[in-house]
Tab-separated table of C-alpha atoms in Angstrom:
chain	number	residue	atom	x	y	z
A	28	MET	CA	-0.282	0.023	-0.250
A	29	ALA	CA	3.089	2.483	0.729
A	30	GLU	CA	4.033	1.569	-2.826
A	31	ALA	CA	1.080	3.130	-4.433
A	32	PHE	CA	1.391	6.550	-2.006
A	33	ALA	CA	4.571	6.689	-3.629
A	34	GLU	CA	4.267	6.038	-7.246
A	35	ILE	CA	1.208	8.480	-6.636
A	36	SER	CA	3.209	11.088	-5.024
A	37	ALA	CA	6.282	10.296	-7.885
A	38	LEU	CA	3.599	11.238	-10.287
A	39	ARG	CA	2.743	14.749	-8.334
A	40	LEU	CA	6.011	15.406	-7.664
A	41	VAL	CA	6.600	14.932	-11.833
A	42	LEU	CA	3.593	16.525	-12.973
A	43	SER	CA	3.962	19.601	-10.217
A	44	ARG	CA	6.601	20.726	-12.320
A	45	ARG	CA	5.615	22.975	-15.416
A	46	LYS	CA	8.092	22.053	-18.195
A	47	TYR	CA	6.983	18.090	-17.457
A	48	LEU	CA	3.152	19.281	-17.169
A	49	ALA	CA	3.468	21.005	-20.470
A	50	ALA	CA	5.069	18.071	-22.438
A	51	PHE	CA	2.471	15.549	-20.851
A	52	LEU	CA	-0.750	17.885	-21.424
A	53	MET	CA	1.032	17.994	-25.507
A	54	ILE	CA	1.999	14.623	-25.910
A	55	SER	CA	-0.790	13.573	-24.696
A	56	ALA	CA	-3.208	16.009	-27.020
A	57	LEU	CA	-0.931	15.169	-30.028
A	58	PHE	CA	-1.269	10.990	-29.349
A	59	PHE	CA	-5.012	11.547	-28.675
A	60	PHE	CA	-5.707	13.210	-31.857
A	61	ALA	CA	-3.725	10.702	-33.953
A	62	TYR	CA	-4.830	7.308	-32.201
A	63	GLY	CA	-8.416	9.058	-32.448
A	64	ASN	CA	-7.935	9.454	-36.214
A	65	LEU	CA	-6.417	5.770	-36.475
A	66	LEU	CA	-9.197	3.919	-34.451
A	67	SER	CA	-11.658	5.999	-36.132
A	68	SER	CA	-11.355	3.566	-40.001
A	69	SER	CA	-10.564	0.563	-36.788
A	70	SER	CA	-12.344	-2.683	-36.497
A	71	ILE	CA	-13.017	-1.887	-33.168
A	72	ASN	CA	-14.933	1.267	-34.084
A	73	LEU	CA	-17.384	-0.105	-36.510
A	74	SER	CA	-20.011	-1.210	-33.942
A	75	GLY	CA	-22.090	0.702	-31.114
A	76	PRO	CA	-23.224	4.537	-31.622
A	77	LYS	CA	-20.414	7.486	-32.123
A	78	VAL	CA	-19.708	9.102	-28.961
A	79	ALA	CA	-17.211	11.578	-30.222
A	80	MET	CA	-15.069	12.749	-32.747
A	81	GLY	CA	-16.582	9.811	-34.966
A	82	LEU	CA	-15.484	7.093	-32.254
A	83	ASN	CA	-17.583	4.936	-30.371
A	84	ILE	CA	-16.767	4.317	-26.726
A	85	TYR	CA	-13.896	1.308	-27.118
A	86	SER	CA	-12.113	3.522	-29.308
A	87	LEU	CA	-12.687	6.705	-27.224
A	88	VAL	CA	-11.215	5.242	-24.251
A	89	ALA	CA	-8.221	3.270	-26.165
A	90	SER	CA	-7.402	6.435	-27.897
A	91	ALA	CA	-7.719	8.334	-24.736
A	92	SER	CA	-5.666	5.450	-22.486
A	93	ILE	CA	-2.788	4.945	-24.973
A	94	SER	CA	-2.353	9.046	-25.229
A	95	ILE	CA	-2.306	9.640	-21.415
A	96	LEU	CA	-0.197	6.650	-20.472
A	97	PHE	CA	2.550	7.224	-22.904
A	98	ALA	CA	2.481	11.224	-22.431
A	99	LEU	CA	3.153	9.922	-18.313
A	100	SER	CA	5.579	7.541	-19.479
A	101	VAL	CA	7.350	9.800	-21.628
A	102	ALA	CA	7.285	12.908	-19.028
A	103	MET	CA	8.190	10.525	-16.075
A	104	SER	CA	11.350	8.796	-18.041
A	105	VAL	CA	12.793	12.526	-19.201
A	106	PHE	CA	12.554	13.386	-15.260
A	107	ALA	CA	13.841	10.420	-14.143
A	108	PHE	CA	16.582	10.497	-16.774
A	109	THR	CA	17.399	13.957	-15.691
A	110	ARG	CA	17.499	12.606	-12.198
A	111	ASN	CA	19.981	9.951	-12.469
A	112	SER	CA	17.646	7.392	-12.335
A	113	ALA	CA	17.984	6.223	-16.073
A	114	PRO	CA	17.666	2.351	-15.916
A	115	ALA	CA	14.096	2.145	-15.063
A	116	GLY	CA	14.013	5.629	-16.978
A	117	ARG	CA	15.438	3.944	-19.884
A	118	LEU	CA	12.974	0.784	-19.255
A	119	GLY	CA	9.675	2.522	-19.026
A	120	LEU	CA	10.360	4.520	-22.308
A	121	GLY	CA	11.439	1.361	-23.820
A	122	ALA	CA	8.201	-0.427	-22.624
A	123	ALA	CA	6.201	3.046	-23.921
A	124	ILE	CA	7.691	2.815	-27.268
A	125	THR	CA	7.270	-0.929	-27.283
A	126	ALA	CA	3.415	-0.348	-26.451
A	127	VAL	CA	2.863	2.080	-29.099
A	128	ILE	CA	4.522	0.336	-32.147
A	129	PRO	CA	2.510	-2.421	-33.115
A	130	SER	CA	-0.735	-0.729	-32.468
A	131	SER	CA	0.223	1.844	-35.100
A	132	LEU	CA	1.047	-0.939	-37.824
A	133	CYS	CA	-2.429	-1.698	-38.524
A	134	CYS	CA	-4.472	0.550	-40.941
A	135	THR	CA	-1.794	3.335	-41.431
A	136	THR	CA	0.725	3.793	-44.067
A	137	LEU	CA	3.831	3.193	-41.636
A	138	ILE	CA	4.781	-0.115	-43.382
A	139	PRO	CA	4.153	0.988	-47.562
A	140	SER	CA	6.414	4.051	-45.819
A	141	ILE	CA	9.123	2.354	-45.047
A	142	LEU	CA	8.871	-0.017	-47.905
A	143	ALA	CA	8.717	2.891	-50.359
A	144	ALA	CA	11.993	4.297	-48.453
A	145	LEU	CA	13.735	1.345	-48.859
A	146	GLY	CA	12.954	1.581	-52.666
A	147	ALA	CA	10.175	-1.088	-53.186
A	148	SER	CA	8.248	-0.885	-56.406
A	149	THR	CA	4.572	0.375	-56.345
A	150	SER	CA	3.116	-2.918	-57.098
A	151	THR	CA	5.645	-4.649	-54.352
A	152	ILE	CA	4.095	-2.153	-51.897
A	153	ILE	CA	0.660	-2.964	-52.819
A	154	SER	CA	0.975	-6.447	-52.756
A	155	ALA	CA	3.279	-6.666	-49.430
A	156	SER	CA	1.332	-3.849	-47.349
A	157	GLY	CA	-1.987	-6.299	-46.853
A	158	THR	CA	-0.085	-9.050	-46.370
A	159	LEU	CA	2.396	-7.129	-43.741
A	160	GLN	CA	-0.817	-5.394	-41.576
A	161	GLY	CA	-2.912	-8.577	-42.298
A	162	PRO	CA	-1.962	-10.094	-39.275
A	163	PHE	CA	-1.832	-6.556	-37.204
A	164	ALA	CA	-5.307	-6.127	-37.883
A	165	THR	CA	-6.563	-9.157	-37.112
A	166	TYR	CA	-5.570	-9.207	-33.937
A	167	GLU	CA	-5.842	-5.132	-33.308
A	168	THR	CA	-7.867	-5.526	-30.030
A	169	PRO	CA	-5.510	-7.751	-28.120
A	170	LEU	CA	-2.556	-5.873	-29.419
A	171	ILE	CA	-4.555	-2.238	-28.098
A	172	ALA	CA	-5.300	-3.942	-24.721
A	173	ILE	CA	-1.182	-5.093	-24.549
A	174	SER	CA	-0.087	-2.075	-25.341
A	175	ILE	CA	-1.945	-0.326	-22.920
A	176	ALA	CA	-0.918	-2.920	-19.986
A	177	LEU	CA	2.744	-2.042	-21.509
A	178	LEU	CA	2.383	1.190	-21.284
A	179	PHE	CA	0.594	1.052	-17.442
A	180	LEU	CA	3.992	-1.092	-16.809
A	181	SER	CA	6.069	1.219	-17.549
A	182	VAL	CA	4.696	4.382	-15.755
A	183	THR	CA	4.314	1.811	-12.705
A	184	LEU	CA	7.892	1.047	-13.258
A	185	THR	CA	8.974	4.524	-13.698
A	186	SER	CA	7.440	6.150	-10.996
A	187	ARG	CA	8.587	3.537	-8.866
A	188	SER	CA	11.968	4.482	-9.642
A	189	ILE	CA	11.632	8.093	-8.978
A	190	ALA	CA	10.387	7.154	-5.496
A	191	SER	CA	12.891	5.467	-4.721
A	192	CYS	CA	15.887	8.138	-5.708
A	193	CYS	CA	13.983	11.202	-5.853
A	194	MET	CA	11.859	11.981	-3.259
A	195	VAL	CA	13.005	11.904	0.772
A	196	ARG	CA	11.170	9.513	2.410
A	197	LYS	CA	9.467	10.314	6.018
């Protein structure tokens, strides 16, 4: 129970600094709109009434969760890194990046762009994109759930690191 309070205190410590709060707000807004746009054409957005931004409740919650947790992870990892708590900060940032990449490979132009940058022809890009993106589309819902879990783990690990090294215990 004391660890939970230490983690909440670490969150407060980081977000009480204006530059980290500003970074958190900007990153979360950017990711919310980016993921909202990506998830608007997603398979999880096909059913149910649209609540906001053309998203159903599942897509809206997924977009908000991913954006808030990613922004927290980045802000806290930078804070931990500047306070010489680098191993956990790097691990947390690595978990955040690992969480975001799989869910952004489906239904985006990331794979075709990489193929184009590697010099693939148009016909190769068209034929390979579906083959490469198909598994990501098939398992989109579990990938989003895993992304949210990894981002939560990232925030938890980084906040524990901050709590152990940067806060005075009474």
